[in-house]
PDB file of C-alpha atoms in Angstrom:
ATOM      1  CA  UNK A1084      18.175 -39.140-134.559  1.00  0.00           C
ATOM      2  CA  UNK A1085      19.919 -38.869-131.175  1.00  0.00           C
ATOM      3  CA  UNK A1086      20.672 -42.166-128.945  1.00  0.00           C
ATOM      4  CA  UNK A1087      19.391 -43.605-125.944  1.00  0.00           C
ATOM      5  CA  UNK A1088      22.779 -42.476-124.486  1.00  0.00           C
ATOM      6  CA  UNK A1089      22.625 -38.754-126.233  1.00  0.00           C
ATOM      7  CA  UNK A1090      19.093 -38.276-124.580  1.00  0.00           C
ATOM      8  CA  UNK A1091      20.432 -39.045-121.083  1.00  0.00           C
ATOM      9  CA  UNK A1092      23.392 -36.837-122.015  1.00  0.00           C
ATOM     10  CA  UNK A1093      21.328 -33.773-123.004  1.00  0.00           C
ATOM     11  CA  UNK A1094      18.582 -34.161-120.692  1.00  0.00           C
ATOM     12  CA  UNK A1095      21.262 -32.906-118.382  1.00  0.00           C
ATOM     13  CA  UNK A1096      22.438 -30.127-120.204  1.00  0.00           C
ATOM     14  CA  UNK A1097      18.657 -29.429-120.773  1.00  0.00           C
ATOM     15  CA  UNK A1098      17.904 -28.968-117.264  1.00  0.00           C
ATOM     16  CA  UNK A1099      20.897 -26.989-116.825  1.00  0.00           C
ATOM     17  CA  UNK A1100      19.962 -24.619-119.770  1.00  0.00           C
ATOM     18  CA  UNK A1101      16.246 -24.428-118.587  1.00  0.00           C
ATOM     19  CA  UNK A1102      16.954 -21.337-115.455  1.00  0.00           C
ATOM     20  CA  UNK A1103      13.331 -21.269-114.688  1.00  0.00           C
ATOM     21  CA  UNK A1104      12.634 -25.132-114.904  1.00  0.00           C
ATOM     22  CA  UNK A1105       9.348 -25.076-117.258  1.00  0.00           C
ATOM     23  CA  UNK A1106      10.764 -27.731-119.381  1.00  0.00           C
ATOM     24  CA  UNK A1107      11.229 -25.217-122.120  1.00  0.00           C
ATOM     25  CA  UNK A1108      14.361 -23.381-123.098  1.00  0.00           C
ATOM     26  CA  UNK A1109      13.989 -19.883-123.790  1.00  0.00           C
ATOM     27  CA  UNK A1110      16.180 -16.583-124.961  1.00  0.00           C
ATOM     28  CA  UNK A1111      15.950 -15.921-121.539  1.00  0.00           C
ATOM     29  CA  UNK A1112      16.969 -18.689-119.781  1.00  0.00           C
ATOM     30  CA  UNK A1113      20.210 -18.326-121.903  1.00  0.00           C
ATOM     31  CA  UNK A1114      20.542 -14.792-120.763  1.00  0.00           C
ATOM     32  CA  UNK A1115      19.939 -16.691-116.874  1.00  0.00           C
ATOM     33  CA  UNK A1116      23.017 -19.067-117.954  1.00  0.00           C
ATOM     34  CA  UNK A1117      24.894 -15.762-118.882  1.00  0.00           C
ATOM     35  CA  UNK A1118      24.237 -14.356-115.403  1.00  0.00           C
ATOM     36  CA  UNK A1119      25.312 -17.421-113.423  1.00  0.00           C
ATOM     37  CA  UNK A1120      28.517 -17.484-115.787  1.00  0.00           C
ATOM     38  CA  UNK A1121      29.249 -14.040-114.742  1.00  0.00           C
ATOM     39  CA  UNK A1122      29.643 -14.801-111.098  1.00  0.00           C
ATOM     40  CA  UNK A1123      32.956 -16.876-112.144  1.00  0.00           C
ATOM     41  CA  UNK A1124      36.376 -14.560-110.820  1.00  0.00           C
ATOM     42  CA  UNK A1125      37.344 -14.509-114.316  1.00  0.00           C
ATOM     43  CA  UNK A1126      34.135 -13.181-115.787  1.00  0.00           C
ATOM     44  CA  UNK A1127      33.502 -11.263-113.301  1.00  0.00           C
ATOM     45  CA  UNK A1128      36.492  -9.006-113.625  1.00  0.00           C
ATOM     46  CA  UNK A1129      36.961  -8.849-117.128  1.00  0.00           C
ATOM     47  CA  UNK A1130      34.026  -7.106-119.310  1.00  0.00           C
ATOM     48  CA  UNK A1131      35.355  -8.212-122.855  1.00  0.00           C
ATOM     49  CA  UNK A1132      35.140 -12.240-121.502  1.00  0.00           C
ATOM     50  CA  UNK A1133      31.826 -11.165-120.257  1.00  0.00           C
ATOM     51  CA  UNK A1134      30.867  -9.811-123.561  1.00  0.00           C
ATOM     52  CA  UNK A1135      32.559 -13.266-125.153  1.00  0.00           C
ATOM     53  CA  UNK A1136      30.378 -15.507-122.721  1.00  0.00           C
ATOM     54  CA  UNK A1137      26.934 -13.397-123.224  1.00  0.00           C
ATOM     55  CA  UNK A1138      27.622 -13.654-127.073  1.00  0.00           C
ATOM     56  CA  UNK A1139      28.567 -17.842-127.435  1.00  0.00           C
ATOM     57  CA  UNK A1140      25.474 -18.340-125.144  1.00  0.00           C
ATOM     58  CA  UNK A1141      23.329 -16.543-126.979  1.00  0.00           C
ATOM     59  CA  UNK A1142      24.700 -17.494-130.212  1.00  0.00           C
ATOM     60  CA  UNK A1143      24.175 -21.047-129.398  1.00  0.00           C
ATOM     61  CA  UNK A1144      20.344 -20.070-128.512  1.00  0.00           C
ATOM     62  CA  UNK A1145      19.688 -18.238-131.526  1.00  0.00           C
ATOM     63  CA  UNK A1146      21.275 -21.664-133.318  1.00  0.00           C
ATOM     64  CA  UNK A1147      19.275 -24.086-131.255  1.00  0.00           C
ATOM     65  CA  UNK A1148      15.844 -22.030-132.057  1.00  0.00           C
ATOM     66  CA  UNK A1149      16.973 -21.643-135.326  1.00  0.00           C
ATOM     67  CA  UNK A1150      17.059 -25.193-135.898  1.00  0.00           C
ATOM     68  CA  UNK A1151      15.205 -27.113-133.840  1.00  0.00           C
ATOM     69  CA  UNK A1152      11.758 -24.070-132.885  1.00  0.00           C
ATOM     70  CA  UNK A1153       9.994 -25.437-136.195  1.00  0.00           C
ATOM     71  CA  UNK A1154       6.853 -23.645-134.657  1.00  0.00           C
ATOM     72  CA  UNK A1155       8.346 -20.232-134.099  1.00  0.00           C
ATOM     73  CA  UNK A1156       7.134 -20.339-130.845  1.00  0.00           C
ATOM     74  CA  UNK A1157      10.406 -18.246-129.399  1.00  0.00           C
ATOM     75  CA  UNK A1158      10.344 -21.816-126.606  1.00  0.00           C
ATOM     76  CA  UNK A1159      12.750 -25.137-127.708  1.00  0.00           C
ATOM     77  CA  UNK A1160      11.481 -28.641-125.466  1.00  0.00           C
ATOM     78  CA  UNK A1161      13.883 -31.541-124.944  1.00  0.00           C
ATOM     79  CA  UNK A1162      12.224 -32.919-128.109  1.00  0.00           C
ATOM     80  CA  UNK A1163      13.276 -30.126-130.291  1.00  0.00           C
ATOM     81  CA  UNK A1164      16.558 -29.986-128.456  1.00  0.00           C
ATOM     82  CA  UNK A1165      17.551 -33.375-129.445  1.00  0.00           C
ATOM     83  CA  UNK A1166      17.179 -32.426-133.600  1.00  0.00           C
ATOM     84  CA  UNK A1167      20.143 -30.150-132.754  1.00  0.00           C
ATOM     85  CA  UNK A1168      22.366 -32.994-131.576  1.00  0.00           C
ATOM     86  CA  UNK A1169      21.942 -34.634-135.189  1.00  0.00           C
ATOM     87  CA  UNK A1170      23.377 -31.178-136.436  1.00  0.00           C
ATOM     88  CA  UNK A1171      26.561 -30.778-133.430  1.00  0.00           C
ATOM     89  CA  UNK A1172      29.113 -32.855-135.814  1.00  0.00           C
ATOM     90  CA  UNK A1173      28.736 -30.751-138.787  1.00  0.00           C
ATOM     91  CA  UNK A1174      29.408 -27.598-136.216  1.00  0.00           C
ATOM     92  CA  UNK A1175      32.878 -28.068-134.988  1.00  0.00           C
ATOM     93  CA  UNK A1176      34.389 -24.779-135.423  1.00  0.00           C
ATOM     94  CA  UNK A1177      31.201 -23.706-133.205  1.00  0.00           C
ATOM     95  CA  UNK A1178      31.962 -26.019-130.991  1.00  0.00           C
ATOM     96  CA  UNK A1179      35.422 -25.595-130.816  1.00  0.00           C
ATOM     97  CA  UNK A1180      35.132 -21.730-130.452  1.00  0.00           C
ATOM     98  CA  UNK A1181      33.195 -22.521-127.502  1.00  0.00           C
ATOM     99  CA  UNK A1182      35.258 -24.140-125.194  1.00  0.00           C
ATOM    100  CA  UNK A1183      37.896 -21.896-126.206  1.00  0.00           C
ATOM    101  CA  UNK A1184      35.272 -19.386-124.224  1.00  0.00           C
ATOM    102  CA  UNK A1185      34.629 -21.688-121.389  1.00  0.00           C
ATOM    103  CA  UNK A1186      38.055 -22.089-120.822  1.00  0.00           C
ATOM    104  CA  UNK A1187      39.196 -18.873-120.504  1.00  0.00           C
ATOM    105  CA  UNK A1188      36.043 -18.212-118.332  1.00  0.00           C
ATOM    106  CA  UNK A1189      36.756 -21.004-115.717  1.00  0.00           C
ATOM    107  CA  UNK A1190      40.819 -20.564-115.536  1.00  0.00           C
ATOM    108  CA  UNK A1191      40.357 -18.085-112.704  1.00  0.00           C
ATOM    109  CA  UNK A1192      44.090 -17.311-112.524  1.00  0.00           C
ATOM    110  CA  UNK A1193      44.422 -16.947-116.369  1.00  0.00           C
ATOM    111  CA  UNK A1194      47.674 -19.678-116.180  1.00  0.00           C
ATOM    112  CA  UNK A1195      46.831 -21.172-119.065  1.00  0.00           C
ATOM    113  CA  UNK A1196      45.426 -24.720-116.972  1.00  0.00           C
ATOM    114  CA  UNK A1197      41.910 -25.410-115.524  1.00  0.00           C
ATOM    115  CA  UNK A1198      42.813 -27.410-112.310  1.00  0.00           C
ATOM    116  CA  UNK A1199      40.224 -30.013-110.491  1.00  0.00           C
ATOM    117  CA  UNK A1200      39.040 -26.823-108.876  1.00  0.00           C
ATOM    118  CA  UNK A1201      38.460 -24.889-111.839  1.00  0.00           C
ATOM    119  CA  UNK A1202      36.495 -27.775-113.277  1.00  0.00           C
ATOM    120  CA  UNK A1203      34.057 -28.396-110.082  1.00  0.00           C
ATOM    121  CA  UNK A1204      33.156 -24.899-110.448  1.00  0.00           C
ATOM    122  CA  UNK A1205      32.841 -25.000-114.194  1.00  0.00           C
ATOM    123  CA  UNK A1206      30.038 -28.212-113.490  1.00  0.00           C
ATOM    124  CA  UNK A1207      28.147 -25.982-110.116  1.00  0.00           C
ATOM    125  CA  UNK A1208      27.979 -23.322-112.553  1.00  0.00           C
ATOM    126  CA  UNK A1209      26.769 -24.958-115.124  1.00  0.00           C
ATOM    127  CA  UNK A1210      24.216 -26.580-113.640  1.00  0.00           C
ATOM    128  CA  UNK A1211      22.984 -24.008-111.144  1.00  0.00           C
ATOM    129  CA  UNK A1212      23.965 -26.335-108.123  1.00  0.00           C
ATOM    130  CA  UNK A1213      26.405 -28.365-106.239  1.00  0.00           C
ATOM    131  CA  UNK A1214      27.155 -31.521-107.462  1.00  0.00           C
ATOM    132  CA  UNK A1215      29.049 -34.725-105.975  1.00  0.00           C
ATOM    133  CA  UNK A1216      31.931 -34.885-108.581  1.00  0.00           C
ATOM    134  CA  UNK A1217      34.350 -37.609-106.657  1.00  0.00           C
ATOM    135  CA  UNK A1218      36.547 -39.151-109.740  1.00  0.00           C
ATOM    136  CA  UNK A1219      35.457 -37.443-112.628  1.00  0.00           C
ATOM    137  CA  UNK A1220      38.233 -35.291-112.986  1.00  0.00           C
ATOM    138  CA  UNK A1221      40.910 -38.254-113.080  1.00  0.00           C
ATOM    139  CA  UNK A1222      38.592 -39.705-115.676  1.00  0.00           C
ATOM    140  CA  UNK A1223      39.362 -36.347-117.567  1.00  0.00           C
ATOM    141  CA  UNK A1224      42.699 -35.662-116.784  1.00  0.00           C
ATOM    142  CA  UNK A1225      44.601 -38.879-118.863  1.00  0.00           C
ATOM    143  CA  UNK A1226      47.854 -37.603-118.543  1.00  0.00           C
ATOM    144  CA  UNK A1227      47.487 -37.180-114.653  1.00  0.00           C
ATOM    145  CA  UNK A1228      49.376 -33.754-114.364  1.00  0.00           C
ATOM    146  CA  UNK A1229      46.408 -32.479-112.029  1.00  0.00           C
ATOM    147  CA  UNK A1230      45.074 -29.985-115.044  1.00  0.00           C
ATOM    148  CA  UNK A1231      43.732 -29.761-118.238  1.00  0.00           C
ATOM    149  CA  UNK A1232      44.984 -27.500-120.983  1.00  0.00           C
ATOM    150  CA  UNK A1233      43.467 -25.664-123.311  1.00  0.00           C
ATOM    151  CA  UNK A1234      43.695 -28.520-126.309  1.00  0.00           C
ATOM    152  CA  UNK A1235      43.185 -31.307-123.775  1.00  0.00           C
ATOM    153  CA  UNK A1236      39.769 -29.390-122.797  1.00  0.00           C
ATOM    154  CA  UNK A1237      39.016 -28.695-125.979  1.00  0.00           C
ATOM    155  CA  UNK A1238      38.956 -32.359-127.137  1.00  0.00           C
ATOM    156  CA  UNK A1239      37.243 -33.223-124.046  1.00  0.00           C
ATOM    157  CA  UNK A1240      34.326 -30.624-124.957  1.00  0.00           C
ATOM    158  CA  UNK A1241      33.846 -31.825-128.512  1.00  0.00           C
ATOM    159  CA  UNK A1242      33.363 -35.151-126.905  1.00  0.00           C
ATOM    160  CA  UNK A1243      31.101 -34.275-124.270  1.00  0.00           C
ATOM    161  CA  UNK A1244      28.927 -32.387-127.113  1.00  0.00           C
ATOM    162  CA  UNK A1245      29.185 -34.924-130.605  1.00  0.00           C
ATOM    163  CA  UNK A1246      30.538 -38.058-129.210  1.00  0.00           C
ATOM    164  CA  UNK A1247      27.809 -41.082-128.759  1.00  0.00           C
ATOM    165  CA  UNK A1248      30.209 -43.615-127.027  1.00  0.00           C
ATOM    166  CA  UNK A1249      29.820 -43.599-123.424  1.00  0.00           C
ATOM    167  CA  UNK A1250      33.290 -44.924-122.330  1.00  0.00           C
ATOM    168  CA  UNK A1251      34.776 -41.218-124.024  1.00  0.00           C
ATOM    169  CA  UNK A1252      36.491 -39.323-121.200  1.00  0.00           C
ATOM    170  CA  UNK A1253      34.965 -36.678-122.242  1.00  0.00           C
ATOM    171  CA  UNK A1254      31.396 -37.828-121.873  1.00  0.00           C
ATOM    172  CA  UNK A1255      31.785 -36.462-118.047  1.00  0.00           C
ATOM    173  CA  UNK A1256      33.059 -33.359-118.511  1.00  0.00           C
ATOM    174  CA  UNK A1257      29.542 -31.213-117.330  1.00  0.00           C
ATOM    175  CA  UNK A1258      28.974 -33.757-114.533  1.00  0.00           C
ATOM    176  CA  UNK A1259      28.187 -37.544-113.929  1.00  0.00           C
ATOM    177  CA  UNK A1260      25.929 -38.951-116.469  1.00  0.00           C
ATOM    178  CA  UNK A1261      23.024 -40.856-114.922  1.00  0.00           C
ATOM    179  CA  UNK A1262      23.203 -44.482-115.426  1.00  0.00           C
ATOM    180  CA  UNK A1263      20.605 -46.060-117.501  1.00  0.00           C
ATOM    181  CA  UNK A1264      17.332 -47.313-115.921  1.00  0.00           C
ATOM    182  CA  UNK A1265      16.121 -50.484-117.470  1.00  0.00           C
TER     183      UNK A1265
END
């Protein structure tokens, strides 16, 4: 059963997944997500990370219906979502593969680093909007050489999508996450 803190965490992601905003996620809001990924430079001018985006997105939909649309419905709520965050630690290689995708889809200039810049327009695409995200890459970057790399991002990712402890770097990586309202 997810946490308090893993419901405020994926409520996020949630809204970000849900393009249309009916409060139900949908093959085609992850072909939405696909679209807004594609407007990235690196996406954008490369078809085969195209093809690698389209494919992890809607791999991870056909996984999250698979596991958590009980009703067969073809539409996953925030309450169905959350049965998939039970299932994230047992899926590391998914996981894993993922932000190997992500990564090479925000490093515009392919150097091998995702820089502060990189990362604020990995979190506005993302989430379909602008977002305030003063501090949150220091929090990220421990080393303090102004970038992440691909095995620093990785472990940040795999945090941001199994860990359950708040004070994880990683916990930030797709944006701020809401304190909690008592």
């Amino acid at each position: 059963m997810a946490s308090v803190f893993q419901e405020r965490k994926f409520r996020g992601m949630f809204a970000a997944f849900d393009a249309d905003g009916d409060g139900y996620l949908r093959e085609e809001d992850f072909r939405a997500l696909a679209d807004r990924w594609s407007a990235l430079p690196a996406v954008g001018r490369d078809a085969g990370l195209r093809a690698r985006v389209e494919g992890v997105l809607l791999g991870w939909w056909g996984l999250i219906a698979g596991i958590a649309d009980a009703d067969g419905d073809g539409a996953v709520d925030l309450a169905e979502m959350l049965l998939v965050v039970d299932r994230l630690p047992t899926m590391l290689a998914e996981v894993t593969a993922t932000a190997d995708t992500v990564f090479d889809a925000v490093d515009a200039d392919g150097d091998g680093r995702i820089t502060r810049e990189e990362h604020h327009r990995l979190v506005e695409t993302w989430n379909g909007r602008p977002e305030n995200l003063t501090g949150v890459f220091d929090l990220l970057d421990l080393d303090g050489d102004g970038h992440l790399d691909r095995s620093e991002f990785a472990a940040l990712w795999r945090q941001f999508w199994i860990s359950d402890t708040p004070s994880d770097p990683g916990t930030h990586l797709c944006g701020l996450i809401p304190p909690q309202h008592s």
